[in-house]
Short mmCIF file of C-alpha atoms in Angstrom, two decimals:
data_model
loop_
_atom_site.label_atom_id
_atom_site.label_comp_id
_atom_site.label_asym_id
_atom_site.label_seq_id
_atom_site.Cartn_x
_atom_site.Cartn_y
_atom_site.Cartn_z
CA MET A 1 201.72 207.44 125.09
CA ALA A 2 198.69 207.28 122.83
CA LYS A 3 200.67 205.21 120.34
CA LYS A 4 201.57 202.67 123.05
CA SER A 5 197.95 202.23 124.14
CA MET A 6 196.97 201.77 120.50
CA ILE A 7 199.52 198.97 120.06
CA HIS A 8 198.24 197.37 123.26
CA ARG A 9 194.73 197.48 121.83
CA ASP A 10 195.94 195.82 118.63
CA VAL A 11 197.62 193.06 120.63
CA LYS A 12 194.45 192.48 122.62
CA ARG A 13 192.41 192.34 119.41
CA ALA A 14 194.91 189.99 117.76
CA LYS A 15 194.62 187.61 120.71
CA LEU A 16 190.84 187.69 120.50
CA VAL A 17 190.97 186.96 116.77
CA GLU A 18 193.30 184.02 117.37
CA LYS A 19 190.97 182.62 120.01
CA TYR A 20 188.00 183.07 117.66
CA LYS A 21 189.83 181.34 114.79
CA GLU A 22 190.75 178.41 117.03
CA LYS A 23 187.12 178.00 118.05
CA ARG A 24 186.00 177.98 114.43
CA LEU A 25 188.64 175.39 113.51
CA GLU A 26 187.34 172.90 116.05
#
């Protein structure tokens, strides 16, 4: 269970990073 929540956290972080990168590219 803990492993699953960790992966979910990574996915959430990855999405945030992508959004941040897109903003910087503009």
